[in-house]
Amino acid sequence: MKEPSASFHSHAATAMRAFLMHHRALGKRFDSEEWTLRLFDQYLAERRIPTLPAITPAVVNDFVRSRHRPVPKSYNLLLGVLRRWFKWLVSQECIGESPLQLESRRLTGTRPPFLFKHTDVRRLIAFATELPNNNAGHRGLVYPMMFTLIYGLGLRVSEAAHLRIQDVDWNRGVLTIQETKFLKSRLVPVGPKMVARLKRYLEQLERLVGGLEPSDPLFSIRNDKARAVYPNCVSRTFQQLLPRLKLDVPSGVAAPRLHCLRHSFAVNTLLRWYRQGINPQDRLLQLSTFMGHVHPSSTAVYLTITAELLEEANLRFRNFASPLMKGVTS
C-alpha cells in the first residue's frame, strides 16, 4: 500500500478530522494518530466503504493484517489509535459499538536502552564532522552541533530540529523550546560553554550561507536557509554513523538509537547528583520540567539502573549506615 496522501478522502474523513480537532483543542499534538488515521482513511477509500456503520469487524481486521506490524509495541500502537477513534465515535453516537475486536499483543522482554558514555559521544561528534556535504549543504557543521545539543541538554530530536535562531537568548543563556510534545513550550538553561559553542557554530554557518535572520532555522543543511532539517534525516544520519563507533552493546540491551542520547543525559544527571551528595528524589521534579515531561513518572522511565548508579547508591547507604553499625557493634 502507498503512503497516505496529504488529505482525507474516504466517507469517514469528516469524523476523522473532527476527532483530531477535538483532541488538539485539549492541547494534544496527535501527529502520530493523524498518520495512522490517514492510513486507515486511504484503506477505506480504496475499498469504497460507504458509511461509518459499514466499517465492520472484518474490514478492521483486514486493514490491521495489511499493515505489517511484527513488533508487539508497534502493533499495539496501531490498535490503540483505532480503539480511541471508535470509542469517540460511539460517544458521539455515530456508531452503535466499536467494530474493533482484536486484542493487544503481550509485550515480552522489554530491553533497557543503550547508554552512551562521554567518550562515545565525542567520537560520534568527530565522525559527524567528517560527513560529506554532497548536495545537502553543510552536514559536517550542522549534525555535530545537533548531536551536542541533544546529548548535552537532553532534547528530543524534533525539539532540536525545530529550533530557530531567535529561540536562543544569548544574554541569559536560555533556550526556548516552542510547542513541543503535548503543545507545551519551555525554557531550558544553557551553560556558558554550550552558548559559546552555539555562537561559533552560527559564525561558521553565516560564513557559508550568508546573512541569517532571527526567524531562520538554527539547523538547516540545504542552501534554502528557511527550511529546517527534518528529524527523520537526523535519525538516519545517526544510524549511518553508528557502525563506525563499534559500540560494545551489552547482552539484553536494546540496539543504540538517537533517542538514547536523551536517555543518557537523564541517567548521567542522576549519577552526577549522587556524586555531589544530592538526593535525586529532591530534584526529580526539576529534571522532569527540564526535559519537558508532564509528570515525574515520565522522567522515571529514563532512569535506568546501571552498575555506576548502584555503586553510588551503595556508597551513600554505607556512609549513612556506618555510624549506626558502629553503635550496634560497640
CSV table of C-alpha atoms in Angstrom, one decimal:
chain,number,residue,atom,x,y,z
A,1,MET,CA,0.0,0.0,0.0
A,2,LYS,CA,1.2,3.5,-0.8
A,3,GLU,CA,2.0,6.1,1.8
A,4,PRO,CA,-1.1,8.1,3.0
A,5,SER,CA,-1.9,11.3,1.0
A,6,ALA,CA,-2.0,14.8,2.4
A,7,SER,CA,-5.8,14.8,3.0
A,8,PHE,CA,-8.6,12.5,4.0
A,9,HIS,CA,-10.7,11.1,1.1
A,10,SER,CA,-13.0,8.3,2.5
A,11,HIS,CA,-16.5,8.7,3.8
A,12,ALA,CA,-15.0,8.6,7.3
A,13,ALA,CA,-13.0,11.8,6.6
A,14,THR,CA,-15.3,14.2,8.4
A,15,ALA,CA,-15.4,12.0,11.5
A,16,MET,CA,-11.6,11.6,11.5
A,17,ARG,CA,-11.0,15.4,11.2
A,18,ALA,CA,-13.5,16.1,14.0
A,19,PHE,CA,-11.7,13.5,16.2
A,20,LEU,CA,-8.3,15.1,15.7
A,21,MET,CA,-9.7,18.7,16.2
A,22,HIS,CA,-11.3,17.5,19.5
A,23,HIS,CA,-8.1,16.2,20.9
A,24,ARG,CA,-5.9,19.1,19.6
A,25,ALA,CA,-8.3,21.5,21.3
A,26,LEU,CA,-7.3,19.8,24.5
A,27,GLY,CA,-3.6,20.6,23.9
A,28,LYS,CA,-2.5,17.3,22.3
A,29,ARG,CA,-0.4,17.2,19.2
A,30,PHE,CA,-1.8,13.9,17.8
A,31,ASP,CA,0.6,13.8,14.9
A,32,SER,CA,1.2,10.0,15.0
A,33,GLU,CA,-2.6,9.5,15.5
A,34,GLU,CA,-3.3,11.5,12.4
A,35,TRP,CA,-0.7,9.4,10.4
A,36,THR,CA,-2.5,6.2,11.5
A,37,LEU,CA,-5.9,7.6,10.6
A,38,ARG,CA,-4.7,8.7,7.2
A,39,LEU,CA,-3.6,5.1,6.5
A,40,PHE,CA,-7.0,3.8,7.6
A,41,ASP,CA,-8.7,6.5,5.6
A,42,GLN,CA,-6.8,5.5,2.5
A,43,TYR,CA,-7.7,1.9,3.1
A,44,LEU,CA,-11.4,2.7,3.4
A,45,ALA,CA,-11.3,4.9,0.3
A,46,GLU,CA,-9.7,2.2,-1.8
A,47,ARG,CA,-12.3,-0.4,-0.7
A,48,ARG,CA,-15.1,2.1,-1.2
A,49,ILE,CA,-16.6,1.7,2.3
A,50,PRO,CA,-19.8,3.9,2.0
A,51,THR,CA,-20.6,4.8,5.6
A,52,LEU,CA,-19.3,4.6,9.2
A,53,PRO,CA,-21.6,1.7,10.1
A,54,ALA,CA,-20.2,-0.2,7.1
A,55,ILE,CA,-16.8,-0.4,8.9
A,56,THR,CA,-17.3,-3.9,10.2
A,57,PRO,CA,-15.0,-6.1,12.3
A,58,ALA,CA,-14.0,-7.9,9.1
A,59,VAL,CA,-13.0,-4.5,7.5
A,60,VAL,CA,-10.9,-3.6,10.6
A,61,ASN,CA,-9.3,-7.0,10.7
A,62,ASP,CA,-8.3,-6.8,7.0
A,63,PHE,CA,-6.8,-3.4,7.5
A,64,VAL,CA,-4.7,-4.4,10.5
A,65,ARG,CA,-3.5,-7.5,8.6
A,66,SER,CA,-2.5,-5.3,5.7
A,67,ARG,CA,-0.1,-3.3,8.0
A,68,HIS,CA,3.0,-5.4,8.7
A,69,ARG,CA,3.5,-5.0,12.4
A,70,PRO,CA,5.5,-7.9,13.8
A,71,VAL,CA,6.7,-6.0,16.8
A,72,PRO,CA,4.0,-6.1,19.6
A,73,LYS,CA,4.6,-2.4,20.6
A,74,SER,CA,4.1,-1.2,17.1
A,75,TYR,CA,1.0,-3.4,16.6
A,76,ASN,CA,-0.5,-2.2,19.9
A,77,LEU,CA,0.1,1.5,18.9
A,78,LEU,CA,-1.9,0.9,15.7
A,79,LEU,CA,-4.7,-0.8,17.6
A,80,GLY,CA,-4.6,2.0,20.3
A,81,VAL,CA,-5.3,4.7,17.7
A,82,LEU,CA,-8.2,2.8,16.2
A,83,ARG,CA,-9.6,1.9,19.6
A,84,ARG,CA,-9.7,5.6,20.7
A,85,TRP,CA,-11.3,6.7,17.4
A,86,PHE,CA,-14.0,4.1,17.6
A,87,LYS,CA,-14.7,4.8,21.2
A,88,TRP,CA,-15.0,8.5,20.4
A,89,LEU,CA,-17.5,7.6,17.5
A,90,VAL,CA,-19.6,5.6,20.0
A,91,SER,CA,-19.6,8.6,22.4
A,92,GLN,CA,-20.7,10.9,19.6
A,93,GLU,CA,-23.5,8.4,18.6
A,94,CYS,CA,-22.0,8.0,15.2
A,95,ILE,CA,-21.9,4.2,15.5
A,96,GLY,CA,-23.6,1.8,18.0
A,97,GLU,CA,-20.5,-0.1,19.0
A,98,SER,CA,-16.8,-0.4,18.2
A,99,PRO,CA,-16.0,-2.8,15.4
A,100,LEU,CA,-12.5,-3.4,16.8
A,101,GLN,CA,-12.5,-6.8,18.3
A,102,LEU,CA,-8.8,-7.6,18.1
A,103,GLU,CA,-6.8,-7.9,21.3
A,104,SER,CA,-3.5,-6.2,22.1
A,105,ARG,CA,-0.4,-8.4,21.9
A,106,ARG,CA,1.5,-9.2,25.1
A,107,LEU,CA,4.7,-7.2,25.5
A,108,THR,CA,7.6,-9.5,26.4
A,109,GLY,CA,11.2,-8.9,27.3
A,110,THR,CA,11.4,-5.2,27.1
A,111,ARG,CA,15.1,-4.4,26.9
A,112,PRO,CA,16.8,-1.5,28.6
A,113,PRO,CA,18.1,1.2,26.3
A,114,PHE,CA,21.8,1.6,25.4
A,115,LEU,CA,23.5,4.4,27.5
A,116,PHE,CA,26.3,6.4,25.8
A,117,LYS,CA,29.5,7.3,27.6
A,118,HIS,CA,31.1,10.7,27.1
A,119,THR,CA,33.8,9.1,25.0
A,120,ASP,CA,31.2,7.5,22.7
A,121,VAL,CA,29.5,10.9,22.1
A,122,ARG,CA,32.8,12.6,21.4
A,123,ARG,CA,33.6,10.0,18.8
A,124,LEU,CA,30.1,10.4,17.3
A,125,ILE,CA,30.6,14.1,17.0
A,126,ALA,CA,34.1,13.7,15.5
A,127,PHE,CA,32.7,11.3,12.8
A,128,ALA,CA,29.8,13.7,12.2
A,129,THR,CA,32.3,16.5,11.5
A,130,GLU,CA,33.7,14.3,8.6
A,131,LEU,CA,30.3,13.9,6.9
A,132,PRO,CA,30.5,14.7,3.2
A,133,ASN,CA,28.3,17.6,2.1
A,134,ASN,CA,27.2,16.1,-1.2
A,135,ASN,CA,24.0,18.0,-2.3
A,136,ALA,CA,22.9,18.6,1.3
A,137,GLY,CA,24.9,21.7,2.1
A,138,HIS,CA,26.9,21.6,5.3
A,139,ARG,CA,26.2,18.4,7.1
A,140,GLY,CA,29.6,18.3,8.7
A,141,LEU,CA,28.8,21.5,10.6
A,142,VAL,CA,25.1,21.0,11.4
A,143,TYR,CA,25.0,17.4,12.7
A,144,PRO,CA,27.8,17.7,15.2
A,145,MET,CA,26.1,20.7,16.8
A,146,MET,CA,22.7,18.9,16.8
A,147,PHE,CA,24.1,15.8,18.5
A,148,THR,CA,25.9,18.0,21.0
A,149,LEU,CA,22.6,19.7,22.0
A,150,ILE,CA,20.6,16.5,22.1
A,151,TYR,CA,23.1,14.9,24.4
A,152,GLY,CA,24.1,17.9,26.4
A,153,LEU,CA,20.6,19.2,27.1
A,154,GLY,CA,18.5,16.0,26.8
A,155,LEU,CA,16.5,17.4,23.9
A,156,ARG,CA,14.2,15.4,21.8
A,157,VAL,CA,15.4,15.2,18.2
A,158,SER,CA,12.3,17.1,17.0
A,159,GLU,CA,12.9,19.9,19.5
A,160,ALA,CA,16.5,20.4,18.2
A,161,ALA,CA,15.4,20.2,14.6
A,162,HIS,CA,12.6,22.9,15.0
A,163,LEU,CA,14.8,25.5,16.8
A,164,ARG,CA,15.0,29.0,15.4
A,165,ILE,CA,17.9,31.4,15.9
A,166,GLN,CA,15.6,33.7,17.8
A,167,ASP,CA,15.0,30.9,20.3
A,168,VAL,CA,18.4,31.4,21.8
A,169,ASP,CA,18.7,34.1,24.4
A,170,TRP,CA,22.4,34.8,24.3
A,171,ASN,CA,22.5,37.2,27.3
A,172,ARG,CA,20.6,35.0,29.7
A,173,GLY,CA,21.8,31.7,28.4
A,174,VAL,CA,18.3,30.3,27.8
A,175,LEU,CA,16.9,28.2,25.0
A,176,THR,CA,13.1,28.5,24.2
A,177,ILE,CA,11.6,25.2,23.1
A,178,GLN,CA,8.4,26.1,21.2
A,179,GLU,CA,5.3,24.0,21.3
A,180,THR,CA,6.9,20.6,21.5
A,181,LYS,CA,5.2,17.4,22.7
A,182,PHE,CA,1.6,18.0,24.0
A,183,LEU,CA,2.0,21.5,22.5
A,184,LYS,CA,4.0,22.7,25.5
A,185,SER,CA,6.7,25.3,25.4
A,186,ARG,CA,9.5,25.5,28.0
A,187,LEU,CA,12.7,27.4,28.8
A,188,VAL,CA,16.0,25.4,29.0
A,189,PRO,CA,19.0,26.9,30.7
A,190,VAL,CA,22.2,26.6,28.7
A,191,GLY,CA,25.7,26.7,30.2
A,192,PRO,CA,28.3,29.2,29.1
A,193,LYS,CA,30.3,26.5,27.2
A,194,MET,CA,27.3,25.5,25.2
A,195,VAL,CA,26.4,29.1,24.5
A,196,ALA,CA,30.0,29.7,23.2
A,197,ARG,CA,29.8,26.6,21.1
A,198,LEU,CA,26.5,27.8,19.6
A,199,LYS,CA,28.0,31.2,18.8
A,200,ARG,CA,30.9,29.6,17.0
A,201,TYR,CA,28.6,27.4,15.1
A,202,LEU,CA,26.4,30.3,13.9
A,203,GLU,CA,29.5,32.3,12.9
A,204,GLN,CA,30.7,29.4,10.7
A,205,LEU,CA,27.2,28.9,9.3
A,206,GLU,CA,26.9,32.6,8.4
A,207,ARG,CA,30.2,32.4,6.5
A,208,LEU,CA,28.9,29.5,4.5
A,209,VAL,CA,25.3,30.7,3.7
A,210,GLY,CA,25.4,34.5,4.0
A,211,GLY,CA,23.2,36.7,6.2
A,212,LEU,CA,21.0,35.0,8.7
A,213,GLU,CA,17.7,36.2,10.1
A,214,PRO,CA,16.4,35.6,13.6
A,215,SER,CA,13.5,33.6,12.2
A,216,ASP,CA,15.7,31.3,10.3
A,217,PRO,CA,16.1,27.7,11.4
A,218,LEU,CA,19.1,27.1,13.7
A,219,PHE,CA,19.7,23.9,11.8
A,220,SER,CA,19.4,23.8,8.0
A,221,ILE,CA,21.6,21.6,5.8
A,222,ARG,CA,20.3,22.9,2.4
A,223,ASN,CA,21.0,26.1,0.5
A,224,ASP,CA,17.4,27.1,1.3
A,225,LYS,CA,18.1,28.7,4.8
A,226,ALA,CA,14.4,28.8,5.6
A,227,ARG,CA,13.9,25.1,5.6
A,228,ALA,CA,14.8,23.3,8.8
A,229,VAL,CA,16.4,19.9,8.8
A,230,TYR,CA,13.9,17.0,9.1
A,231,PRO,CA,14.0,14.9,12.4
A,232,ASN,CA,14.0,11.7,10.3
A,233,CYS,CA,17.1,12.9,8.4
A,234,VAL,CA,18.9,13.4,11.7
A,235,SER,CA,17.9,9.9,12.8
A,236,ARG,CA,19.0,8.4,9.5
A,237,THR,CA,22.4,10.2,9.7
A,238,PHE,CA,22.9,8.9,13.2
A,239,GLN,CA,22.2,5.3,12.1
A,240,GLN,CA,24.7,5.7,9.2
A,241,LEU,CA,27.4,6.8,11.7
A,242,LEU,CA,26.6,4.2,14.3
A,243,PRO,CA,28.7,1.3,12.7
A,244,ARG,CA,31.8,3.5,12.8
A,245,LEU,CA,31.5,3.8,16.6
A,246,LYS,CA,31.9,0.0,17.1
A,247,LEU,CA,29.9,0.2,20.3
A,248,ASP,CA,30.0,-2.7,22.8
A,249,VAL,CA,26.3,-3.3,23.4
A,250,PRO,CA,25.8,-5.5,26.5
A,251,SER,CA,23.7,-8.6,26.2
A,252,GLY,CA,20.0,-7.9,26.8
A,253,VAL,CA,20.3,-4.2,26.0
A,254,ALA,CA,18.4,-2.6,23.1
A,255,ALA,CA,20.3,-1.5,20.0
A,256,PRO,CA,21.5,2.1,20.2
A,257,ARG,CA,19.3,4.8,18.6
A,258,LEU,CA,19.3,8.5,18.5
A,259,HIS,CA,16.8,8.8,21.4
A,260,CYS,CA,19.4,7.0,23.6
A,261,LEU,CA,21.4,10.3,23.7
A,262,ARG,CA,18.4,11.9,25.6
A,263,HIS,CA,18.2,8.8,27.8
A,264,SER,CA,21.9,9.0,28.6
A,265,PHE,CA,21.5,12.7,29.6
A,266,ALA,CA,18.9,11.7,32.2
A,267,VAL,CA,21.0,8.9,33.7
A,268,ASN,CA,24.2,11.0,33.7
A,269,THR,CA,22.3,13.8,35.6
A,270,LEU,CA,21.2,11.3,38.2
A,271,LEU,CA,24.7,9.9,38.6
A,272,ARG,CA,26.1,13.4,38.9
A,273,TRP,CA,23.7,14.2,41.7
A,274,TYR,CA,24.7,11.1,43.6
A,275,ARG,CA,28.3,12.0,43.4
A,276,GLN,CA,27.6,15.6,44.5
A,277,GLY,CA,25.7,14.3,47.6
A,278,ILE,CA,22.3,15.5,46.3
A,279,ASN,CA,19.2,13.4,46.9
A,280,PRO,CA,17.9,12.6,43.4
A,281,GLN,CA,14.3,12.4,44.7
A,282,ASP,CA,14.5,16.1,45.8
A,283,ARG,CA,15.5,17.1,42.2
A,284,LEU,CA,13.3,14.7,40.1
A,285,LEU,CA,10.6,17.4,39.6
A,286,GLN,CA,13.3,19.8,38.3
A,287,LEU,CA,14.7,17.2,35.9
A,288,SER,CA,11.1,16.4,34.7
A,289,THR,CA,10.5,20.1,34.0
A,290,PHE,CA,13.9,20.5,32.3
A,291,MET,CA,13.1,17.6,30.0
A,292,GLY,CA,9.6,18.7,29.2
A,293,HIS,CA,7.7,15.9,30.9
A,294,VAL,CA,4.1,16.3,32.2
A,295,HIS,CA,4.8,14.3,35.3
A,296,PRO,CA,8.0,13.0,37.1
A,297,SER,CA,6.8,9.4,36.5
A,298,SER,CA,7.5,10.0,32.8
A,299,THR,CA,11.1,11.0,33.7
A,300,ALA,CA,11.5,8.0,35.9
A,301,VAL,CA,11.2,5.8,32.7
A,302,TYR,CA,14.6,7.2,31.6
A,303,LEU,CA,16.4,6.5,34.9
A,304,THR,CA,17.8,3.1,34.1
A,305,ILE,CA,19.6,1.3,36.8
A,306,THR,CA,23.3,0.9,35.9
A,307,ALA,CA,26.3,-0.5,37.6
A,308,GLU,CA,27.6,3.0,38.3
A,309,LEU,CA,24.3,4.1,39.8
A,310,LEU,CA,24.2,1.0,42.0
A,311,GLU,CA,27.7,1.7,43.2
A,312,GLU,CA,26.9,5.3,44.1
A,313,ALA,CA,23.7,4.3,45.9
A,314,ASN,CA,25.6,1.6,47.8
A,315,LEU,CA,28.3,4.1,48.8
A,316,ARG,CA,25.7,6.5,50.0
A,317,PHE,CA,24.0,3.8,52.1
A,318,ARG,CA,27.3,2.7,53.6
A,319,ASN,CA,28.1,6.3,54.6
A,320,PHE,CA,24.7,6.6,56.2
A,321,ALA,CA,24.7,3.2,57.9
A,322,SER,CA,28.3,3.1,59.2
A,323,PRO,CA,27.8,5.3,62.3
A,324,LEU,CA,24.7,3.3,63.1
A,325,MET,CA,26.5,0.0,62.8
A,326,LYS,CA,29.4,1.2,65.0
A,327,GLY,CA,26.9,2.0,67.7
A,328,VAL,CA,25.4,-1.5,67.4
A,329,THR,CA,28.7,-3.4,67.4
A,330,SER,CA,30.1,-1.5,70.4
